[in-house]
Amino acid sequence: MPPNNGDLFGLLAILFVLLTGLTFLLTRKEAKIAPPKEKAPREEQVVEVPKGPSWSERLSLGLSKSRSEVWGKLGALLTSSKLDDEQMEEMEEILYSSDLGPKTVHELMEALSSRKNKAEDFKEFLFNFLKEKIVGIQENIHPSLINFSPDEGGKPKVIMVVGVNGVGKTTTIGKLATKFTSQGAKVIVAAGDTFRAAAVDQLAVWCDRAGAEMIRAKEGSSPSGVGYQALEKAISINADYCILDTAGRMHNKGNLMEELKKSKDVLKKLDPDAPWQVLLVIDAVTGQNAIRQAEEFNKALGLTGLIFTKCDGSSKAGAAIPIVQNLKVPITYIGVGESVDDLNPFVTDDYLKALLDY
């Protein structure tokens, strides 16, 4: 029976679909399929880690008590271009309370008297006057006490650190050891405060953090013996620095000062030039009283440098100037806090700018 029209149209429709599908498949083989677009690289976001305060900011903050209680009062007077007699008297009173010392105050008042009727920047004058008093002495700091130089080589540089009780001597030694090891130096530390177990334990923590080796002895044993052992070890391993902690001797105790002299002299059996440096740690709170203290240590041991600590807790940071003047010994480091970064080389300009808010 012949197919009807409906069947014919159905067959034609099926045939059309098949032909269309076949054509599509054949065409697809020849077609070039474009690769998928690569996603644009995601832009990395740079997260800025907040920086801590700079050294100049920490120094300024650390000296703020001295600045506000003493030098800030001077600043109020020094804003005028000329000074009258009443202002001069007021300035003299303030200066005598600043721990500059009578000699320096007298010289400063004489210099100001000859200029009081001149229009000039008195704060600038004060900055230059005080700088002149100590800058020549401050130039005597040995560079290797600040920056380790691996090219120097040779024998260990022996640093003997002394001071009375409570000035922060042990902490200061820990900070110095950390600074040197962070520069690549090999450091040996002698725990010479043998009469205080707590001091030895505290120093051990600092040395562990710094990567410095500590030599200790039994509690109550001879401090000079510990120093000898430390230097012996430093020489044997070719260390760069050998730092000696000492007991917190009171400067007016003669027998104790003799013990320090013995600790110094015994080092010469191993190295005739030892110690390379003898540094006295001074608490800023002591003020001018530190001059007498420092004179006794200098007489007994021959000081080569000073370390001025705890300036952040004192209004007597100005005492650094008469101390340097009287002893003719430079301040090597200044401390304004507890962290390692709070102990830094003493730079005259930075110190005076922070002190005077100049």
mmCIF file of C-alpha atoms in Angstrom:
data_model
loop_
_atom_site.group_PDB
_atom_site.id
_atom_site.type_symbol
_atom_site.label_atom_id
_atom_site.label_comp_id
_atom_site.label_asym_id
_atom_site.label_seq_id
_atom_site.Cartn_x
_atom_site.Cartn_y
_atom_site.Cartn_z
ATOM 1 C CA MET A 1 0.000 0.000 0.000
ATOM 2 C CA PRO A 2 1.528 3.362 -0.943
ATOM 3 C CA PRO A 3 2.636 5.522 2.008
ATOM 4 C CA ASN A 4 0.400 8.380 2.914
ATOM 5 C CA ASN A 5 1.531 11.966 2.952
ATOM 6 C CA GLY A 6 2.014 12.035 6.764
ATOM 7 C CA ASP A 7 4.470 9.172 6.723
ATOM 8 C CA LEU A 8 6.388 10.748 3.872
ATOM 9 C CA PHE A 9 6.762 14.015 5.670
ATOM 10 C CA GLY A 10 7.896 12.191 8.828
ATOM 11 C CA LEU A 11 10.590 10.314 6.920
ATOM 12 C CA LEU A 12 11.773 13.502 5.271
ATOM 13 C CA ALA A 13 11.974 15.235 8.666
ATOM 14 C CA ILE A 14 14.042 12.405 10.147
ATOM 15 C CA LEU A 15 16.336 12.429 7.098
ATOM 16 C CA PHE A 16 16.806 16.192 7.433
ATOM 17 C CA VAL A 17 17.771 15.905 11.081
ATOM 18 C CA LEU A 18 20.287 13.141 10.329
ATOM 19 C CA LEU A 19 21.893 15.108 7.488
ATOM 20 C CA THR A 20 22.106 18.238 9.650
ATOM 21 C CA GLY A 21 23.764 16.340 12.488
ATOM 22 C CA LEU A 22 26.252 14.686 10.114
ATOM 23 C CA THR A 23 27.166 18.050 8.608
ATOM 24 C CA PHE A 24 27.743 19.517 12.075
ATOM 25 C CA LEU A 25 30.045 16.647 13.077
ATOM 26 C CA LEU A 26 32.115 16.926 9.893
ATOM 27 C CA THR A 27 32.408 20.701 10.241
ATOM 28 C CA ARG A 28 33.455 20.490 13.909
ATOM 29 C CA LYS A 29 36.499 18.346 13.117
ATOM 30 C CA GLU A 30 37.885 21.033 10.841
ATOM 31 C CA ALA A 31 37.013 23.926 13.055
ATOM 32 C CA LYS A 32 39.735 25.402 15.196
ATOM 33 C CA ILE A 33 38.488 25.734 18.678
ATOM 34 C CA ALA A 34 39.972 28.762 20.430
ATOM 35 C CA PRO A 35 41.647 27.931 23.746
ATOM 36 C CA PRO A 36 39.842 29.161 26.791
ATOM 37 C CA LYS A 37 40.852 32.605 27.890
ATOM 38 C CA GLU A 38 43.304 32.619 30.736
ATOM 39 C CA LYS A 39 42.192 34.455 33.779
ATOM 40 C CA ALA A 40 44.163 37.586 34.428
ATOM 41 C CA PRO A 41 46.541 37.031 37.305
ATOM 42 C CA ARG A 42 45.074 38.238 40.518
ATOM 43 C CA GLU A 43 46.822 41.330 41.691
ATOM 44 C CA GLU A 44 48.563 40.631 44.965
ATOM 45 C CA GLN A 45 47.649 42.919 47.763
ATOM 46 C CA VAL A 46 50.662 44.255 49.623
ATOM 47 C CA VAL A 47 49.917 44.353 53.291
ATOM 48 C CA GLU A 48 52.140 46.862 55.014
ATOM 49 C CA VAL A 49 53.303 45.733 58.420
ATOM 50 C CA PRO A 50 53.127 48.691 60.751
ATOM 51 C CA LYS A 51 56.605 49.822 61.694
ATOM 52 C CA GLY A 52 57.565 50.514 65.260
ATOM 53 C CA PRO A 53 58.849 53.913 66.307
ATOM 54 C CA SER A 54 62.268 54.897 64.991
ATOM 55 C CA TRP A 55 65.228 55.262 67.330
ATOM 56 C CA SER A 56 64.963 59.064 67.248
ATOM 57 C CA GLU A 57 61.300 58.782 68.246
ATOM 58 C CA ARG A 58 62.095 56.358 71.070
ATOM 59 C CA LEU A 59 64.939 58.572 72.264
ATOM 60 C CA SER A 60 62.711 61.646 72.225
ATOM 61 C CA LEU A 61 60.037 59.769 74.157
ATOM 62 C CA GLY A 62 62.619 58.392 76.583
ATOM 63 C CA LEU A 63 63.979 61.860 77.357
ATOM 64 C CA SER A 64 60.524 63.439 77.587
ATOM 65 C CA LYS A 65 60.623 63.552 81.392
ATOM 66 C CA SER A 66 63.904 65.468 81.394
ATOM 67 C CA ARG A 67 62.667 67.663 78.587
ATOM 68 C CA SER A 68 59.334 68.568 80.175
ATOM 69 C CA GLU A 69 60.515 69.014 83.756
ATOM 70 C CA VAL A 70 63.687 70.963 83.010
ATOM 71 C CA TRP A 71 64.443 71.779 79.418
ATOM 72 C CA GLY A 72 60.839 72.479 78.483
ATOM 73 C CA LYS A 73 60.816 75.327 80.995
ATOM 74 C CA LEU A 74 63.921 76.716 79.339
ATOM 75 C CA GLY A 75 62.241 76.434 75.966
ATOM 76 C CA ALA A 76 59.471 78.751 77.113
ATOM 77 C CA LEU A 77 62.068 81.389 77.975
ATOM 78 C CA LEU A 78 64.050 80.871 74.807
ATOM 79 C CA THR A 79 61.151 81.682 72.504
ATOM 80 C CA SER A 80 61.804 85.421 72.745
ATOM 81 C CA SER A 81 64.542 86.954 70.652
ATOM 82 C CA LYS A 82 66.018 88.823 73.627
ATOM 83 C CA LEU A 83 66.378 88.025 77.319
ATOM 84 C CA ASP A 84 65.917 90.525 80.140
ATOM 85 C CA ASP A 85 67.508 90.306 83.595
ATOM 86 C CA GLU A 86 64.469 88.647 85.153
ATOM 87 C CA GLN A 87 64.464 85.934 82.492
ATOM 88 C CA MET A 88 68.185 85.403 82.993
ATOM 89 C CA GLU A 89 67.692 84.818 86.720
ATOM 90 C CA GLU A 90 64.866 82.404 86.064
ATOM 91 C CA MET A 91 66.992 80.562 83.528
ATOM 92 C CA GLU A 92 69.848 80.221 86.010
ATOM 93 C CA GLU A 93 67.524 78.647 88.585
ATOM 94 C CA ILE A 94 66.243 76.158 86.017
ATOM 95 C CA LEU A 95 69.753 75.257 84.875
ATOM 96 C CA TYR A 96 70.911 74.542 88.426
ATOM 97 C CA SER A 97 68.076 72.025 88.733
ATOM 98 C CA SER A 98 69.039 70.342 85.451
ATOM 99 C CA ASP A 99 72.036 68.384 86.801
ATOM 100 C CA LEU A 100 74.341 70.123 84.366
ATOM 101 C CA GLY A 101 76.657 70.887 87.255
ATOM 102 C CA PRO A 102 77.716 74.274 88.685
ATOM 103 C CA LYS A 103 80.728 74.663 86.415
ATOM 104 C CA THR A 104 78.778 74.168 83.202
ATOM 105 C CA VAL A 105 75.899 76.353 84.424
ATOM 106 C CA HIS A 106 78.296 79.175 85.337
ATOM 107 C CA GLU A 107 79.990 79.023 81.933
ATOM 108 C CA LEU A 108 76.641 78.916 80.165
ATOM 109 C CA MET A 109 75.238 81.904 82.075
ATOM 110 C CA GLU A 110 78.345 83.939 81.304
ATOM 111 C CA ALA A 111 78.019 83.105 77.629
ATOM 112 C CA LEU A 112 74.307 83.972 77.645
ATOM 113 C CA SER A 113 74.922 87.272 79.469
ATOM 114 C CA SER A 114 77.082 88.514 76.637
ATOM 115 C CA ARG A 115 74.337 87.676 74.157
ATOM 116 C CA LYS A 116 71.138 88.468 76.040
ATOM 117 C CA ASN A 117 70.464 91.662 74.116
ATOM 118 C CA LYS A 118 71.137 90.108 70.722
ATOM 119 C CA ALA A 119 68.311 88.882 68.552
ATOM 120 C CA GLU A 120 69.170 85.244 67.900
ATOM 121 C CA ASP A 121 67.907 81.715 68.320
ATOM 122 C CA PHE A 122 68.824 80.942 71.932
ATOM 123 C CA LYS A 123 67.835 77.297 71.619
ATOM 124 C CA GLU A 124 70.301 76.933 68.767
ATOM 125 C CA PHE A 125 72.917 78.679 70.890
ATOM 126 C CA LEU A 126 72.254 76.306 73.791
ATOM 127 C CA PHE A 127 72.489 73.289 71.479
ATOM 128 C CA ASN A 128 75.851 74.410 70.095
ATOM 129 C CA PHE A 129 77.189 75.352 73.542
ATOM 130 C CA LEU A 130 76.431 71.953 75.070
ATOM 131 C CA LYS A 131 77.637 70.089 72.003
ATOM 132 C CA GLU A 132 80.978 71.859 72.165
ATOM 133 C CA LYS A 133 81.440 70.645 75.739
ATOM 134 C CA ILE A 134 81.429 66.941 74.878
ATOM 135 C CA VAL A 135 81.720 66.390 71.125
ATOM 136 C CA GLY A 136 85.524 66.172 71.162
ATOM 137 C CA ILE A 137 85.481 63.514 73.881
ATOM 138 C CA GLN A 138 82.692 61.585 72.170
ATOM 139 C CA GLU A 139 84.878 61.152 69.095
ATOM 140 C CA ASN A 140 87.085 58.747 71.078
ATOM 141 C CA ILE A 141 84.646 55.820 70.839
ATOM 142 C CA HIS A 142 86.250 52.849 69.079
ATOM 143 C CA PRO A 143 84.218 51.907 65.960
ATOM 144 C CA SER A 144 84.335 48.176 66.803
ATOM 145 C CA LEU A 145 82.451 48.876 70.017
ATOM 146 C CA ILE A 146 79.495 49.892 67.861
ATOM 147 C CA ASN A 147 79.851 47.820 64.688
ATOM 148 C CA PHE A 148 81.485 44.416 64.387
ATOM 149 C CA SER A 149 84.069 44.207 61.613
ATOM 150 C CA PRO A 150 84.918 40.603 60.617
ATOM 151 C CA ASP A 151 87.956 41.846 58.713
ATOM 152 C CA GLU A 152 89.779 42.807 61.901
ATOM 153 C CA GLY A 153 90.279 39.228 63.069
ATOM 154 C CA GLY A 154 92.968 38.707 65.688
ATOM 155 C CA LYS A 155 92.347 37.990 69.351
ATOM 156 C CA PRO A 156 89.018 38.423 71.155
ATOM 157 C CA LYS A 157 88.069 41.948 72.188
ATOM 158 C CA VAL A 158 87.580 41.792 75.942
ATOM 159 C CA ILE A 159 84.923 44.133 77.332
ATOM 160 C CA MET A 160 84.740 44.434 81.110
ATOM 161 C CA VAL A 161 81.417 45.892 82.276
ATOM 162 C CA VAL A 162 81.239 47.377 85.783
ATOM 163 C CA GLY A 163 78.814 49.372 87.904
ATOM 164 C CA VAL A 164 77.044 49.544 91.246
ATOM 165 C CA ASN A 165 73.996 47.466 92.119
ATOM 166 C CA GLY A 166 70.771 48.144 90.287
ATOM 167 C CA VAL A 167 72.021 50.127 87.291
ATOM 168 C CA GLY A 168 70.977 47.480 84.750
ATOM 169 C CA LYS A 169 74.426 46.042 84.133
ATOM 170 C CA THR A 170 73.395 42.447 83.452
ATOM 171 C CA THR A 171 70.581 43.492 81.115
ATOM 172 C CA THR A 172 72.932 45.850 79.281
ATOM 173 C CA ILE A 173 75.452 43.035 78.745
ATOM 174 C CA GLY A 174 72.676 40.867 77.320
ATOM 175 C CA LYS A 175 71.716 43.616 74.898
ATOM 176 C CA LEU A 176 75.324 44.167 73.819
ATOM 177 C CA ALA A 177 75.780 40.443 73.205
ATOM 178 C CA THR A 178 72.600 40.430 71.117
ATOM 179 C CA LYS A 179 73.756 43.396 69.040
ATOM 180 C CA PHE A 180 77.132 41.806 68.311
ATOM 181 C CA THR A 181 75.785 38.339 67.442
ATOM 182 C CA SER A 182 73.154 39.897 65.168
ATOM 183 C CA GLN A 183 76.063 41.390 63.219
ATOM 184 C CA GLY A 184 77.646 37.964 62.817
ATOM 185 C CA ALA A 185 80.103 38.083 65.711
ATOM 186 C CA LYS A 186 81.007 35.117 67.902
ATOM 187 C CA VAL A 187 80.525 36.145 71.535
ATOM 188 C CA ILE A 188 81.532 34.628 74.879
ATOM 189 C CA VAL A 189 80.006 36.057 78.065
ATOM 190 C CA ALA A 190 81.404 35.567 81.572
ATOM 191 C CA ALA A 191 78.820 35.460 84.369
ATOM 192 C CA GLY A 192 81.091 37.223 86.834
ATOM 193 C CA ASP A 193 78.433 38.297 89.337
ATOM 194 C CA THR A 194 79.001 35.027 91.176
ATOM 195 C CA PHE A 195 77.379 36.183 94.420
ATOM 196 C CA ARG A 196 73.921 36.578 92.869
ATOM 197 C CA ALA A 197 72.401 33.447 91.366
ATOM 198 C CA ALA A 198 69.523 35.498 89.945
ATOM 199 C CA ALA A 199 71.957 37.628 87.935
ATOM 200 C CA VAL A 200 73.565 34.514 86.457
ATOM 201 C CA ASP A 201 70.180 33.041 85.532
ATOM 202 C CA GLN A 202 69.079 36.333 83.981
ATOM 203 C CA LEU A 203 72.258 36.528 81.931
ATOM 204 C CA ALA A 204 71.797 32.914 80.808
ATOM 205 C CA VAL A 205 68.403 33.800 79.326
ATOM 206 C CA TRP A 206 69.869 36.750 77.438
ATOM 207 C CA CYS A 207 72.776 34.676 76.103
ATOM 208 C CA ASP A 208 70.434 31.918 74.982
ATOM 209 C CA ARG A 209 68.369 34.430 73.014
ATOM 210 C CA ALA A 210 71.453 36.070 71.561
ATOM 211 C CA GLY A 211 73.194 32.860 70.555
ATOM 212 C CA ALA A 212 76.170 33.714 72.764
ATOM 213 C CA GLU A 213 77.978 31.166 74.922
ATOM 214 C CA MET A 214 78.012 31.879 78.649
ATOM 215 C CA ILE A 215 80.707 30.722 81.059
ATOM 216 C CA ARG A 216 79.519 30.328 84.630
ATOM 217 C CA ALA A 217 81.053 29.080 87.853
ATOM 218 C CA LYS A 218 79.676 27.790 91.107
ATOM 219 C CA GLU A 219 77.793 30.336 93.208
ATOM 220 C CA GLY A 220 80.172 32.234 95.463
ATOM 221 C CA SER A 221 83.323 31.285 93.554
ATOM 222 C CA SER A 222 85.970 33.800 92.508
ATOM 223 C CA PRO A 223 84.772 36.330 89.883
ATOM 224 C CA SER A 224 88.315 36.669 88.561
ATOM 225 C CA GLY A 225 88.413 32.927 87.913
ATOM 226 C CA VAL A 226 85.254 33.091 85.799
ATOM 227 C CA GLY A 227 86.716 35.909 83.719
ATOM 228 C CA TYR A 228 89.895 33.910 83.178
ATOM 229 C CA GLN A 229 87.935 30.822 82.065
ATOM 230 C CA ALA A 230 85.812 32.913 79.705
ATOM 231 C CA LEU A 231 88.797 34.520 78.010
ATOM 232 C CA GLU A 232 90.538 31.142 77.779
ATOM 233 C CA LYS A 233 87.455 29.762 76.020
ATOM 234 C CA ALA A 234 87.160 32.823 73.773
ATOM 235 C CA ILE A 235 90.760 32.430 72.629
ATOM 236 C CA SER A 236 90.353 28.691 72.003
ATOM 237 C CA ILE A 237 87.338 29.127 69.702
ATOM 238 C CA ASN A 238 88.608 32.345 68.107
ATOM 239 C CA ALA A 239 85.681 34.397 69.423
ATOM 240 C CA ASP A 240 85.313 38.019 68.385
ATOM 241 C CA TYR A 241 84.169 39.423 71.733
ATOM 242 C CA CYS A 242 84.481 38.317 75.343
ATOM 243 C CA ILE A 243 82.143 40.309 77.614
ATOM 244 C CA LEU A 244 82.676 40.111 81.368
ATOM 245 C CA ASP A 245 79.843 40.723 83.809
ATOM 246 C CA THR A 246 80.932 41.753 87.296
ATOM 247 C CA ALA A 247 79.344 42.018 90.724
ATOM 248 C CA GLY A 248 77.448 45.229 91.475
ATOM 249 C CA ARG A 249 80.163 46.802 93.518
ATOM 250 C CA MET A 250 79.533 49.878 95.625
ATOM 251 C CA HIS A 251 82.164 52.432 94.696
ATOM 252 C CA ASN A 252 82.982 53.264 98.341
ATOM 253 C CA LYS A 253 83.792 49.669 99.352
ATOM 254 C CA GLY A 254 87.546 49.459 98.971
ATOM 255 C CA ASN A 255 87.877 45.688 99.307
ATOM 256 C CA LEU A 256 85.247 45.141 96.643
ATOM 257 C CA MET A 257 87.004 47.547 94.284
ATOM 258 C CA GLU A 258 90.161 45.532 94.859
ATOM 259 C CA GLU A 259 88.294 42.425 93.709
ATOM 260 C CA LEU A 260 87.429 44.210 90.460
ATOM 261 C CA LYS A 261 91.063 45.204 89.976
ATOM 262 C CA LYS A 262 92.040 41.570 90.508
ATOM 263 C CA SER A 263 89.480 40.477 87.898
ATOM 264 C CA LYS A 264 91.036 42.916 85.464
ATOM 265 C CA ASP A 265 94.656 42.007 86.185
ATOM 266 C CA VAL A 266 94.177 38.229 85.908
ATOM 267 C CA LEU A 267 93.121 38.642 82.281
ATOM 268 C CA LYS A 268 96.613 39.861 81.398
ATOM 269 C CA LYS A 269 98.000 36.379 82.030
ATOM 270 C CA LEU A 270 96.234 35.329 78.836
ATOM 271 C CA ASP A 271 96.330 38.631 76.957
ATOM 272 C CA PRO A 272 98.642 41.485 78.042
ATOM 273 C CA ASP A 273 96.324 43.976 76.311
ATOM 274 C CA ALA A 274 93.146 42.804 78.049
ATOM 275 C CA PRO A 275 90.697 44.213 78.765
ATOM 276 C CA TRP A 276 90.182 46.064 75.499
ATOM 277 C CA GLN A 277 87.375 48.182 77.011
ATOM 278 C CA VAL A 278 86.235 48.914 80.571
ATOM 279 C CA LEU A 279 82.682 50.249 80.489
ATOM 280 C CA LEU A 280 80.850 51.748 83.467
ATOM 281 C CA VAL A 281 77.055 51.473 83.471
ATOM 282 C CA ILE A 282 75.381 54.542 85.013
ATOM 283 C CA ASP A 283 71.728 54.890 85.970
ATOM 284 C CA ALA A 284 70.426 58.288 84.787
ATOM 285 C CA VAL A 285 68.423 58.620 88.009
ATOM 286 C CA THR A 286 71.736 59.046 89.851
ATOM 287 C CA GLY A 287 72.273 62.387 88.139
ATOM 288 C CA GLN A 288 75.355 64.342 89.165
ATOM 289 C CA ASN A 289 76.045 61.910 92.000
ATOM 290 C CA ALA A 290 77.281 59.550 89.303
ATOM 291 C CA ILE A 291 80.320 61.797 88.820
ATOM 292 C CA ARG A 292 81.852 60.816 92.169
ATOM 293 C CA GLN A 293 80.916 57.200 91.550
ATOM 294 C CA ALA A 294 82.508 57.241 88.108
ATOM 295 C CA GLU A 295 85.666 58.930 89.394
ATOM 296 C CA GLU A 296 86.283 56.052 91.829
ATOM 297 C CA PHE A 297 85.774 53.408 89.160
ATOM 298 C CA ASN A 298 87.996 55.356 86.788
ATOM 299 C CA LYS A 299 90.747 55.628 89.378
ATOM 300 C CA ALA A 300 90.674 51.897 90.119
ATOM 301 C CA LEU A 301 90.122 50.467 86.648
ATOM 302 C CA GLY A 302 90.824 53.104 84.010
ATOM 303 C CA LEU A 303 87.458 53.515 82.298
ATOM 304 C CA THR A 304 87.295 53.722 78.514
ATOM 305 C CA GLY A 305 83.563 54.337 78.153
ATOM 306 C CA LEU A 306 80.214 54.862 79.850
ATOM 307 C CA ILE A 307 76.756 53.422 79.250
ATOM 308 C CA PHE A 308 73.894 55.706 80.325
ATOM 309 C CA THR A 309 70.796 53.647 81.194
ATOM 310 C CA LYS A 310 67.191 54.179 82.352
ATOM 311 C CA CYS A 311 66.955 57.661 80.867
ATOM 312 C CA ASP A 312 63.245 57.105 80.306
ATOM 313 C CA GLY A 313 62.567 57.045 84.043
ATOM 314 C CA SER A 314 64.550 60.122 85.026
ATOM 315 C CA SER A 315 64.457 63.896 84.704
ATOM 316 C CA LYS A 316 68.252 63.972 85.092
ATOM 317 C CA ALA A 317 69.344 62.891 81.619
ATOM 318 C CA GLY A 318 71.208 66.196 81.317
ATOM 319 C CA ALA A 319 73.789 64.806 83.749
ATOM 320 C CA ALA A 320 75.443 63.062 80.806
ATOM 321 C CA ILE A 321 77.164 66.324 79.888
ATOM 322 C CA PRO A 322 79.029 67.065 83.167
ATOM 323 C CA ILE A 323 79.884 63.367 83.583
ATOM 324 C CA VAL A 324 81.609 63.272 80.193
ATOM 325 C CA GLN A 325 83.227 66.654 80.862
ATOM 326 C CA ASN A 326 84.635 65.674 84.240
ATOM 327 C CA LEU A 327 85.841 62.186 83.367
ATOM 328 C CA LYS A 328 86.950 62.912 79.807
ATOM 329 C CA VAL A 329 85.419 59.517 78.994
ATOM 330 C CA PRO A 330 82.781 59.144 76.239
ATOM 331 C CA ILE A 331 79.281 57.738 76.600
ATOM 332 C CA THR A 332 79.184 54.767 74.243
ATOM 333 C CA TYR A 333 75.532 53.730 74.554
ATOM 334 C CA ILE A 334 72.317 55.237 75.904
ATOM 335 C CA GLY A 335 69.294 53.250 77.078
ATOM 336 C CA VAL A 336 65.664 54.372 77.183
ATOM 337 C CA GLY A 337 63.760 51.132 77.783
ATOM 338 C CA GLU A 338 63.747 47.384 78.301
ATOM 339 C CA SER A 339 63.992 45.994 74.760
ATOM 340 C CA VAL A 340 67.183 45.391 72.784
ATOM 341 C CA ASP A 341 66.261 48.223 70.418
ATOM 342 C CA ASP A 342 66.053 50.637 73.351
ATOM 343 C CA LEU A 343 69.843 50.555 73.781
ATOM 344 C CA ASN A 344 71.695 52.354 71.010
ATOM 345 C CA PRO A 345 74.967 54.159 70.355
ATOM 346 C CA PHE A 346 75.136 57.593 71.951
ATOM 347 C CA VAL A 347 75.137 60.247 69.221
ATOM 348 C CA THR A 348 75.662 63.769 70.557
ATOM 349 C CA ASP A 349 73.401 65.544 68.062
ATOM 350 C CA ASP A 350 70.545 63.059 68.521
ATOM 351 C CA TYR A 351 70.807 63.266 72.304
ATOM 352 C CA LEU A 352 70.789 67.070 72.421
ATOM 353 C CA LYS A 353 67.957 67.394 69.912
ATOM 354 C CA ALA A 354 65.825 65.025 71.972
ATOM 355 C CA LEU A 355 66.783 66.738 75.228
ATOM 356 C CA LEU A 356 66.135 70.290 74.013
ATOM 357 C CA ASP A 357 63.340 69.503 71.544
ATOM 358 C CA TYR A 358 65.525 71.283 69.012
#
